[in-house]
Amino acid sequence: MSEKKVDFGYREVEATQKDRLVQEVFHSVASRYDLMNDLMSFGLHHLWKEKLINELRPTADQLLVDVAGGTGDIAHRFIQKGGGKAIVIDANPMMMQYGQDKLIDKGAIIPQIDWQIGNAEDLPLPDNFCDAYSISFGIRNVTNKEKALAEAYRVLKPMGKFVCLELSNIDQSLLSKIYDFYSFKVIPKVGKLVTGDEDAYQYLVESIRRFPSAENFAHMIEESGFEGVKYRKFSFGVVTLHSGIKLGRSN
Ligand SMILES: C[S@@+](CC[C@H](N)C(=O)[O-])C[C@H]1O[C@@H](n2cnc3c(N)ncnc32)[C@H](O)[C@@H]1O
């Protein structure tokens, strides 16, 4: 029997292969991931992440689970802005190791942050556990996005908040031509110079194009049970921030 196919950038791969391929990408770029983020986004990713944190409105009694948390940017900001505790969950231990080293280098060892290896599709957490769930530039890499959304719903407490930041396609025709040129001609080359891995950044730009539109993704979030789902676009629609609330309890 043939296996289910999923996209890996513009390639179709067997669903069972995608996690491994994604992990190879992040394994390869981990040490230069933060630098590349600064270069590719002209530093704008800091501003977009601030928007996500503002949406969460951190308070000292909140526990945040930051899935696909990578080098821990979101968790760190959440604590700095007054959040109580954060758990970073990522499938790639190397990304988290660089994140921890970065914080140590900055002299910022943060006991309120826990780091755990885990898959967004099968979180190592109990039901009704956290006050907030975030996933920043992570969901487009996940093989089964519906499963990840179901997990987000399961681990949130009633009245818990879901937020998702993701790169998206832009609609305006002139800008989208410039964006396409920048994405396909510039980013992979800069990626090659900085990380030595052009293919990793080719995958990253292709994966943005394969991600559902903001409207369709909002619909998927609603289908997972979330209420009050809304989204906002930033920087001419290059990035979208989705949010929703879990009202009921999971049993
Ligand atoms: C583009 S990075 C984003 C890192 C961080 N959230 C940020 O905003 O800078 C994507 C991260 O998702 C992780 N990842 C990819 N697929 C995953 C999955 N199925 N479960 C958990 N983490 C995953 C990768 O290891 C990588 O660290």
mmCIF file of N, CA and C in Angstrom, residues 88-207:
data_model
loop_
_atom_site.group_PDB
_atom_site.id
_atom_site.type_symbol
_atom_site.label_atom_id
_atom_site.label_comp_id
_atom_site.label_asym_id
_atom_site.label_seq_id
_atom_site.Cartn_x
_atom_site.Cartn_y
_atom_site.Cartn_z
ATOM 1 N N VAL A 88 9.650 25.449 26.918
ATOM 2 C CA VAL A 88 9.964 25.407 25.490
ATOM 3 C C VAL A 88 9.941 23.943 25.084
ATOM 4 N N ILE A 89 9.172 23.629 24.050
ATOM 5 C CA ILE A 89 9.162 22.262 23.525
ATOM 6 C C ILE A 89 9.604 22.318 22.072
ATOM 7 N N ASP A 90 10.582 21.500 21.731
ATOM 8 C CA ASP A 90 11.057 21.484 20.345
ATOM 9 C C ASP A 90 11.529 20.075 20.014
ATOM 10 N N ALA A 91 11.363 19.711 18.736
ATOM 11 C CA ALA A 91 11.784 18.376 18.303
ATOM 12 C C ALA A 91 13.299 18.300 18.163
ATOM 13 N N ASN A 92 13.960 19.460 18.120
ATOM 14 C CA ASN A 92 15.390 19.470 17.824
ATOM 15 C C ASN A 92 16.216 19.938 19.029
ATOM 16 N N PRO A 93 16.912 18.987 19.683
ATOM 17 C CA PRO A 93 17.677 19.363 20.888
ATOM 18 C C PRO A 93 18.764 20.396 20.609
ATOM 19 N N MET A 94 19.280 20.392 19.374
ATOM 20 C CA MET A 94 20.376 21.316 19.055
ATOM 21 C C MET A 94 19.897 22.771 19.071
ATOM 22 N N MET A 95 18.724 23.010 18.524
ATOM 23 C CA MET A 95 18.174 24.373 18.542
ATOM 24 C C MET A 95 18.037 24.846 19.992
ATOM 25 N N MET A 96 17.538 23.964 20.853
ATOM 26 C CA MET A 96 17.344 24.366 22.256
ATOM 27 C C MET A 96 18.681 24.567 22.954
ATOM 28 N N GLN A 97 19.666 23.730 22.597
ATOM 29 C CA GLN A 97 20.986 23.873 23.221
ATOM 30 C C GLN A 97 21.592 25.240 22.872
ATOM 31 N N TYR A 98 21.470 25.644 21.593
ATOM 32 C CA TYR A 98 21.984 26.965 21.211
ATOM 33 C C TYR A 98 21.239 28.070 21.958
ATOM 34 N N GLY A 99 19.942 27.870 22.132
ATOM 35 C CA GLY A 99 19.142 28.866 22.863
ATOM 36 C C GLY A 99 19.618 29.006 24.298
ATOM 37 N N GLN A 100 19.868 27.866 24.948
ATOM 38 C CA GLN A 100 20.320 27.912 26.342
ATOM 39 C C GLN A 100 21.703 28.552 26.432
ATOM 40 N N ASP A 101 22.587 28.171 25.500
ATOM 41 C CA ASP A 101 23.950 28.750 25.497
ATOM 42 C C ASP A 101 23.877 30.268 25.299
ATOM 43 N N LYS A 102 22.972 30.688 24.408
ATOM 44 C CA LYS A 102 22.836 32.127 24.126
ATOM 45 C C LYS A 102 22.433 32.883 25.397
ATOM 46 N N LEU A 103 21.482 32.299 26.132
ATOM 47 C CA LEU A 103 21.039 32.973 27.359
ATOM 48 C C LEU A 103 22.163 33.003 28.397
ATOM 49 N N ILE A 104 22.911 31.916 28.483
ATOM 50 C CA ILE A 104 24.037 31.873 29.436
ATOM 51 C C ILE A 104 25.071 32.943 29.049
ATOM 52 N N ASP A 105 25.371 33.038 27.733
ATOM 53 C CA ASP A 105 26.336 34.049 27.268
ATOM 54 C C ASP A 105 25.888 35.464 27.619
ATOM 55 N N LYS A 106 24.572 35.677 27.576
ATOM 56 C CA LYS A 106 24.039 37.010 27.898
ATOM 57 C C LYS A 106 23.993 37.232 29.408
ATOM 58 N N GLY A 107 24.380 36.194 30.166
ATOM 59 C CA GLY A 107 24.301 36.291 31.628
ATOM 60 C C GLY A 107 22.866 36.198 32.112
ATOM 61 N N ALA A 108 22.010 35.615 31.270
ATOM 62 C CA ALA A 108 20.591 35.563 31.617
ATOM 63 C C ALA A 108 20.136 34.113 31.777
ATOM 64 N N ILE A 109 20.559 33.473 32.870
ATOM 65 C CA ILE A 109 20.065 32.105 33.118
ATOM 66 C C ILE A 109 18.687 32.267 33.753
ATOM 67 N N ILE A 110 17.708 31.663 33.123
ATOM 68 C CA ILE A 110 16.336 31.937 33.552
ATOM 69 C C ILE A 110 15.701 30.677 34.116
ATOM 70 N N PRO A 111 15.616 30.575 35.441
ATOM 71 C CA PRO A 111 15.093 29.346 36.036
ATOM 72 C C PRO A 111 13.612 29.117 35.716
ATOM 73 N N GLN A 112 12.926 30.196 35.304
ATOM 74 C CA GLN A 112 11.491 30.039 34.992
ATOM 75 C C GLN A 112 11.263 29.364 33.644
ATOM 76 N N ILE A 113 12.338 29.065 32.903
ATOM 77 C CA ILE A 113 12.155 28.388 31.601
ATOM 78 C C ILE A 113 12.624 26.942 31.689
ATOM 79 N N ASP A 114 11.728 26.027 31.312
ATOM 80 C CA ASP A 114 12.076 24.606 31.174
ATOM 81 C C ASP A 114 12.211 24.293 29.692
ATOM 82 N N TRP A 115 13.070 23.350 29.351
ATOM 83 C CA TRP A 115 13.283 22.977 27.946
ATOM 84 C C TRP A 115 12.996 21.496 27.821
ATOM 85 N N GLN A 116 12.130 21.130 26.893
ATOM 86 C CA GLN A 116 11.797 19.706 26.734
ATOM 87 C C GLN A 116 11.780 19.331 25.259
ATOM 88 N N ILE A 117 12.323 18.144 24.975
ATOM 89 C CA ILE A 117 12.234 17.628 23.605
ATOM 90 C C ILE A 117 10.821 17.086 23.406
ATOM 91 N N GLY A 118 10.217 17.409 22.291
ATOM 92 C CA GLY A 118 8.872 16.874 22.048
ATOM 93 C C GLY A 118 8.374 17.274 20.682
ATOM 94 N N ASN A 119 7.349 16.551 20.231
ATOM 95 C CA ASN A 119 6.761 16.822 18.924
ATOM 96 C C ASN A 119 5.422 17.539 19.105
ATOM 97 N N ALA A 120 5.214 18.571 18.303
ATOM 98 C CA ALA A 120 3.972 19.350 18.372
ATOM 99 C C ALA A 120 2.740 18.468 18.202
ATOM 100 N N GLU A 121 2.905 17.332 17.513
ATOM 101 C CA GLU A 121 1.759 16.455 17.255
ATOM 102 C C GLU A 121 1.460 15.521 18.417
ATOM 103 N N ASP A 122 2.345 15.493 19.404
ATOM 104 C CA ASP A 122 2.160 14.548 20.515
ATOM 105 C C ASP A 122 2.889 15.120 21.738
ATOM 106 N N LEU A 123 2.301 16.135 22.331
ATOM 107 C CA LEU A 123 3.015 16.881 23.378
ATOM 108 C C LEU A 123 3.144 16.057 24.662
ATOM 109 N N PRO A 124 4.322 16.119 25.304
ATOM 110 C CA PRO A 124 4.534 15.336 26.531
ATOM 111 C C PRO A 124 3.945 16.048 27.747
ATOM 112 N N LEU A 125 2.676 16.439 27.659
ATOM 113 C CA LEU A 125 2.041 17.254 28.710
ATOM 114 C C LEU A 125 0.631 16.733 28.982
ATOM 115 N N PRO A 126 0.142 16.926 30.228
ATOM 116 C CA PRO A 126 -1.228 16.497 30.532
ATOM 117 C C PRO A 126 -2.304 17.403 29.908
ATOM 118 N N ASP A 127 -3.538 16.949 29.964
ATOM 119 C CA ASP A 127 -4.675 17.762 29.494
ATOM 120 C C ASP A 127 -4.850 18.981 30.404
ATOM 121 N N ASN A 128 -5.446 20.031 29.907
ATOM 122 C CA ASN A 128 -5.851 21.213 30.693
ATOM 123 C C ASN A 128 -4.717 21.718 31.572
ATOM 124 N N PHE A 129 -3.549 21.937 30.979
ATOM 125 C CA PHE A 129 -2.319 22.120 31.750
ATOM 126 C C PHE A 129 -1.822 23.573 31.799
ATOM 127 N N CYS A 130 -1.904 24.295 30.664
ATOM 128 C CA CYS A 130 -1.229 25.611 30.622
ATOM 129 C C CYS A 130 -2.233 26.730 30.327
ATOM 130 N N ASP A 131 -1.796 27.959 30.623
ATOM 131 C CA ASP A 131 -2.661 29.128 30.416
ATOM 132 C C ASP A 131 -2.538 29.669 28.999
ATOM 133 N N ALA A 132 -1.385 29.414 28.393
ATOM 134 C CA ALA A 132 -1.159 29.953 27.045
ATOM 135 C C ALA A 132 -0.317 28.965 26.257
ATOM 136 N N TYR A 133 -0.582 28.929 24.954
ATOM 137 C CA TYR A 133 0.169 28.074 24.031
ATOM 138 C C TYR A 133 0.613 28.963 22.877
ATOM 139 N N SER A 134 1.901 28.926 22.557
ATOM 140 C CA SER A 134 2.355 29.705 21.398
ATOM 141 C C SER A 134 3.139 28.809 20.456
ATOM 142 N N ILE A 135 3.090 29.159 19.187
ATOM 143 C CA ILE A 135 3.927 28.487 18.187
ATOM 144 C C ILE A 135 4.319 29.570 17.180
ATOM 145 N N SER A 136 5.619 29.822 17.105
ATOM 146 C CA SER A 136 6.107 30.951 16.323
ATOM 147 C C SER A 136 7.023 30.430 15.208
ATOM 148 N N PHE A 137 6.630 30.634 13.985
ATOM 149 C CA PHE A 137 7.371 30.159 12.811
ATOM 150 C C PHE A 137 7.646 28.659 12.894
ATOM 151 N N GLY A 138 6.697 27.936 13.483
ATOM 152 C CA GLY A 138 6.874 26.500 13.673
ATOM 153 C C GLY A 138 5.843 25.653 12.950
ATOM 154 N N ILE A 139 4.594 26.112 12.910
ATOM 155 C CA ILE A 139 3.494 25.232 12.465
ATOM 156 C C ILE A 139 3.669 24.799 11.010
ATOM 157 N N ARG A 140 4.281 25.639 10.179
ATOM 158 C CA ARG A 140 4.382 25.237 8.766
ATOM 159 C C ARG A 140 5.336 24.067 8.567
ATOM 160 N N ASN A 141 6.170 23.793 9.584
ATOM 161 C CA ASN A 141 7.093 22.654 9.484
ATOM 162 C C ASN A 141 6.475 21.348 9.970
ATOM 163 N N VAL A 142 5.321 21.434 10.611
ATOM 164 C CA VAL A 142 4.727 20.258 11.243
ATOM 165 C C VAL A 142 4.017 19.411 10.178
ATOM 166 N N THR A 143 4.199 18.106 10.253
ATOM 167 C CA THR A 143 3.638 17.224 9.222
ATOM 168 C C THR A 143 2.107 17.269 9.229
ATOM 169 N N ASN A 144 1.508 17.023 10.405
ATOM 170 C CA ASN A 144 0.047 16.993 10.496
ATOM 171 C C ASN A 144 -0.420 18.180 11.349
ATOM 172 N N LYS A 145 -0.807 19.248 10.667
ATOM 173 C CA LYS A 145 -1.122 20.496 11.376
ATOM 174 C C LYS A 145 -2.396 20.368 12.207
ATOM 175 N N GLU A 146 -3.363 19.572 11.718
ATOM 176 C CA GLU A 146 -4.605 19.365 12.477
ATOM 177 C C GLU A 146 -4.295 18.691 13.817
ATOM 178 N N LYS A 147 -3.363 17.730 13.766
ATOM 179 C CA LYS A 147 -2.995 17.016 14.989
ATOM 180 C C LYS A 147 -2.319 17.978 15.978
ATOM 181 N N ALA A 148 -1.463 18.860 15.464
ATOM 182 C CA ALA A 148 -0.786 19.837 16.337
ATOM 183 C C ALA A 148 -1.815 20.791 16.956
ATOM 184 N N LEU A 149 -2.815 21.194 16.168
ATOM 185 C CA LEU A 149 -3.839 22.087 16.711
ATOM 186 C C LEU A 149 -4.673 21.365 17.770
ATOM 187 N N ALA A 150 -4.955 20.084 17.535
ATOM 188 C CA ALA A 150 -5.714 19.296 18.519
ATOM 189 C C ALA A 150 -4.916 19.183 19.820
ATOM 190 N N GLU A 151 -3.601 19.043 19.710
ATOM 191 C CA GLU A 151 -2.740 18.974 20.889
ATOM 192 C C GLU A 151 -2.711 20.319 21.627
ATOM 193 N N ALA A 152 -2.677 21.400 20.863
ATOM 194 C CA ALA A 152 -2.697 22.738 21.488
ATOM 195 C C ALA A 152 -3.972 22.874 22.308
ATOM 196 N N TYR A 153 -5.072 22.447 21.718
ATOM 197 C CA TYR A 153 -6.371 22.537 22.404
ATOM 198 C C TYR A 153 -6.370 21.670 23.668
ATOM 199 N N ARG A 154 -5.858 20.469 23.546
ATOM 200 C CA ARG A 154 -5.878 19.515 24.671
ATOM 201 C C ARG A 154 -5.097 20.042 25.873
ATOM 202 N N VAL A 155 -3.893 20.611 25.634
ATOM 203 C CA VAL A 155 -3.037 20.970 26.776
ATOM 204 C C VAL A 155 -3.419 22.315 27.409
ATOM 205 N N LEU A 156 -4.209 23.117 26.697
ATOM 206 C CA LEU A 156 -4.619 24.395 27.287
ATOM 207 C C LEU A 156 -5.707 24.193 28.342
ATOM 208 N N LYS A 157 -5.660 25.038 29.380
ATOM 209 C CA LYS A 157 -6.739 25.051 30.375
ATOM 210 C C LYS A 157 -7.955 25.734 29.754
ATOM 211 N N PRO A 158 -9.136 25.513 30.316
ATOM 212 C CA PRO A 158 -10.291 26.306 29.873
ATOM 213 C C PRO A 158 -9.962 27.799 30.039
ATOM 214 N N MET A 159 -10.320 28.598 29.075
ATOM 215 C CA MET A 159 -10.016 30.032 28.980
ATOM 216 C C MET A 159 -8.550 30.287 28.588
ATOM 217 N N GLY A 160 -7.845 29.209 28.255
ATOM 218 C CA GLY A 160 -6.447 29.362 27.828
ATOM 219 C C GLY A 160 -6.372 29.936 26.424
ATOM 220 N N LYS A 161 -5.253 30.596 26.151
ATOM 221 C CA LYS A 161 -5.114 31.312 24.874
ATOM 222 C C LYS A 161 -4.117 30.638 23.935
ATOM 223 N N PHE A 162 -4.519 30.530 22.674
ATOM 224 C CA PHE A 162 -3.667 29.984 21.608
ATOM 225 C C PHE A 162 -3.186 31.142 20.731
ATOM 226 N N VAL A 163 -1.879 31.203 20.471
ATOM 227 C CA VAL A 163 -1.371 32.196 19.510
ATOM 228 C C VAL A 163 -0.383 31.539 18.560
ATOM 229 N N CYS A 164 -0.448 31.953 17.319
ATOM 230 C CA CYS A 164 0.433 31.362 16.298
ATOM 231 C C CYS A 164 0.925 32.465 15.366
ATOM 232 N N LEU A 165 2.249 32.570 15.275
ATOM 233 C CA LEU A 165 2.861 33.539 14.366
ATOM 234 C C LEU A 165 3.428 32.745 13.191
ATOM 235 N N GLU A 166 3.135 33.188 11.987
ATOM 236 C CA GLU A 166 3.668 32.440 10.840
ATOM 237 C C GLU A 166 3.874 33.358 9.640
ATOM 238 N N LEU A 167 4.889 33.035 8.867
ATOM 239 C CA LEU A 167 5.135 33.756 7.621
ATOM 240 C C LEU A 167 4.056 33.383 6.612
ATOM 241 N N SER A 168 3.670 34.352 5.778
ATOM 242 C CA SER A 168 2.590 34.038 4.837
ATOM 243 C C SER A 168 2.888 34.651 3.473
ATOM 244 N N ASN A 169 2.059 34.282 2.528
ATOM 245 C CA ASN A 169 2.170 34.874 1.192
ATOM 246 C C ASN A 169 1.563 36.258 1.206
ATOM 247 N N ILE A 170 2.047 37.137 0.358
ATOM 248 C CA ILE A 170 1.407 38.449 0.284
ATOM 249 C C ILE A 170 0.593 38.565 -1.001
ATOM 250 N N ASP A 171 -0.509 39.339 -0.894
ATOM 251 C CA ASP A 171 -1.481 39.350 -1.991
ATOM 252 C C ASP A 171 -1.181 40.409 -3.067
ATOM 253 N N GLN A 172 -0.747 41.621 -2.618
ATOM 254 C CA GLN A 172 -0.586 42.696 -3.619
ATOM 255 C C GLN A 172 0.430 42.293 -4.693
ATOM 256 N N SER A 173 0.065 42.526 -5.971
ATOM 257 C CA SER A 173 0.854 41.908 -7.036
ATOM 258 C C SER A 173 2.280 42.447 -7.148
ATOM 259 N N LEU A 174 2.451 43.803 -7.063
ATOM 260 C CA LEU A 174 3.804 44.340 -7.230
ATOM 261 C C LEU A 174 4.686 43.872 -6.074
ATOM 262 N N LEU A 175 4.137 44.036 -4.845
ATOM 263 C CA LEU A 175 4.923 43.634 -3.670
ATOM 264 C C LEU A 175 5.240 42.151 -3.700
ATOM 265 N N SER A 176 4.272 41.354 -4.170
ATOM 266 C CA SER A 176 4.516 39.906 -4.147
ATOM 267 C C SER A 176 5.623 39.537 -5.128
ATOM 268 N N LYS A 177 5.773 40.332 -6.208
ATOM 269 C CA LYS A 177 6.887 40.058 -7.142
ATOM 270 C C LYS A 177 8.229 40.331 -6.451
ATOM 271 N N ILE A 178 8.266 41.455 -5.721
ATOM 272 C CA ILE A 178 9.508 41.803 -5.006
ATOM 273 C C ILE A 178 9.794 40.735 -3.943
ATOM 274 N N TYR A 179 8.724 40.358 -3.244
ATOM 275 C CA TYR A 179 8.865 39.357 -2.172
ATOM 276 C C TYR A 179 9.342 38.018 -2.747
ATOM 277 N N ASP A 180 8.795 37.637 -3.905
ATOM 278 C CA ASP A 180 9.216 36.382 -4.558
ATOM 279 C C ASP A 180 10.691 36.444 -4.932
ATOM 280 N N PHE A 181 11.088 37.582 -5.499
ATOM 281 C CA PHE A 181 12.489 37.730 -5.904
ATOM 282 C C PHE A 181 13.378 37.595 -4.667
ATOM 283 N N TYR A 182 13.011 38.331 -3.625
ATOM 284 C CA TYR A 182 13.813 38.306 -2.395
ATOM 285 C C TYR A 182 13.861 36.883 -1.809
ATOM 286 N N SER A 183 12.693 36.214 -1.791
ATOM 287 C CA SER A 183 12.612 34.890 -1.172
ATOM 288 C C SER A 183 13.420 33.852 -1.940
ATOM 289 N N PHE A 184 13.241 33.833 -3.256
ATOM 290 C CA PHE A 184 13.816 32.731 -4.027
ATOM 291 C C PHE A 184 15.229 33.004 -4.538
ATOM 292 N N LYS A 185 15.537 34.289 -4.740
ATOM 293 C CA LYS A 185 16.867 34.593 -5.299
ATOM 294 C C LYS A 185 17.854 35.037 -4.223
ATOM 295 N N VAL A 186 17.369 35.708 -3.188
ATOM 296 C CA VAL A 186 18.296 36.278 -2.208
ATOM 297 C C VAL A 186 18.460 35.372 -0.978
ATOM 298 N N ILE A 187 17.334 34.985 -0.368
ATOM 299 C CA ILE A 187 17.429 34.261 0.920
ATOM 300 C C ILE A 187 18.265 32.976 0.814
ATOM 301 N N PRO A 188 18.021 32.092 -0.183
ATOM 302 C CA PRO A 188 18.847 30.873 -0.224
ATOM 303 C C PRO A 188 20.346 31.171 -0.365
ATOM 304 N N LYS A 189 20.677 32.248 -1.098
ATOM 305 C CA LYS A 189 22.103 32.593 -1.282
ATOM 306 C C LYS A 189 22.691 33.120 0.024
ATOM 307 N N VAL A 190 21.934 33.982 0.707
ATOM 308 C CA VAL A 190 22.420 34.484 2.008
ATOM 309 C C VAL A 190 22.535 33.306 2.972
ATOM 310 N N GLY A 191 21.536 32.397 2.913
ATOM 311 C CA GLY A 191 21.572 31.194 3.764
ATOM 312 C C GLY A 191 22.832 30.389 3.516
ATOM 313 N N LYS A 192 23.221 30.294 2.242
ATOM 314 C CA LYS A 192 24.421 29.527 1.894
ATOM 315 C C LYS A 192 25.667 30.197 2.491
ATOM 316 N N LEU A 193 25.724 31.532 2.344
ATOM 317 C CA LEU A 193 26.882 32.269 2.870
ATOM 318 C C LEU A 193 27.002 32.145 4.389
ATOM 319 N N VAL A 194 25.848 32.262 5.064
ATOM 320 C CA VAL A 194 25.887 32.340 6.534
ATOM 321 C C VAL A 194 25.928 30.959 7.173
ATOM 322 N N THR A 195 25.160 29.999 6.616
ATOM 323 C CA THR A 195 25.065 28.692 7.283
ATOM 324 C C THR A 195 25.732 27.588 6.467
ATOM 325 N N GLY A 196 26.050 27.869 5.210
ATOM 326 C CA GLY A 196 26.626 26.847 4.340
ATOM 327 C C GLY A 196 25.567 25.925 3.755
ATOM 328 N N ASP A 197 24.292 26.191 4.037
ATOM 329 C CA ASP A 197 23.236 25.280 3.593
ATOM 330 C C ASP A 197 22.165 26.037 2.803
ATOM 331 N N GLU A 198 22.345 26.081 1.485
ATOM 332 C CA GLU A 198 21.384 26.778 0.614
ATOM 333 C C GLU A 198 20.051 26.042 0.591
ATOM 334 N N ASP A 199 20.106 24.697 0.571
ATOM 335 C CA ASP A 199 18.876 23.898 0.456
ATOM 336 C C ASP A 199 17.946 24.140 1.639
ATOM 337 N N ALA A 200 18.530 24.330 2.829
ATOM 338 C CA ALA A 200 17.697 24.545 4.019
ATOM 339 C C ALA A 200 16.844 25.792 3.828
ATOM 340 N N TYR A 201 17.448 26.850 3.277
ATOM 341 C CA TYR A 201 16.694 28.102 3.116
ATOM 342 C C TYR A 201 15.792 28.060 1.887
ATOM 343 N N GLN A 202 16.153 27.236 0.909
ATOM 344 C CA GLN A 202 15.239 26.998 -0.209
ATOM 345 C C GLN A 202 13.974 26.317 0.345
ATOM 346 N N TYR A 203 14.169 25.315 1.216
ATOM 347 C CA TYR A 203 13.009 24.658 1.848
ATOM 348 C C TYR A 203 12.176 25.683 2.614
ATOM 349 N N LEU A 204 12.840 26.541 3.392
ATOM 350 C CA LEU A 204 12.093 27.482 4.237
ATOM 351 C C LEU A 204 11.215 28.403 3.400
ATOM 352 N N VAL A 205 11.745 28.923 2.287
ATOM 353 C CA VAL A 205 10.915 29.836 1.484
ATOM 354 C C VAL A 205 9.807 29.070 0.754
ATOM 355 N N GLU A 206 10.115 27.848 0.331
ATOM 356 C CA GLU A 206 9.060 27.057 -0.335
ATOM 357 C C GLU A 206 7.943 26.703 0.651
ATOM 358 N N SER A 207 8.337 26.395 1.889
ATOM 359 C CA SER A 207 7.326 25.962 2.870
ATOM 360 C C SER A 207 6.347 27.097 3.179
#
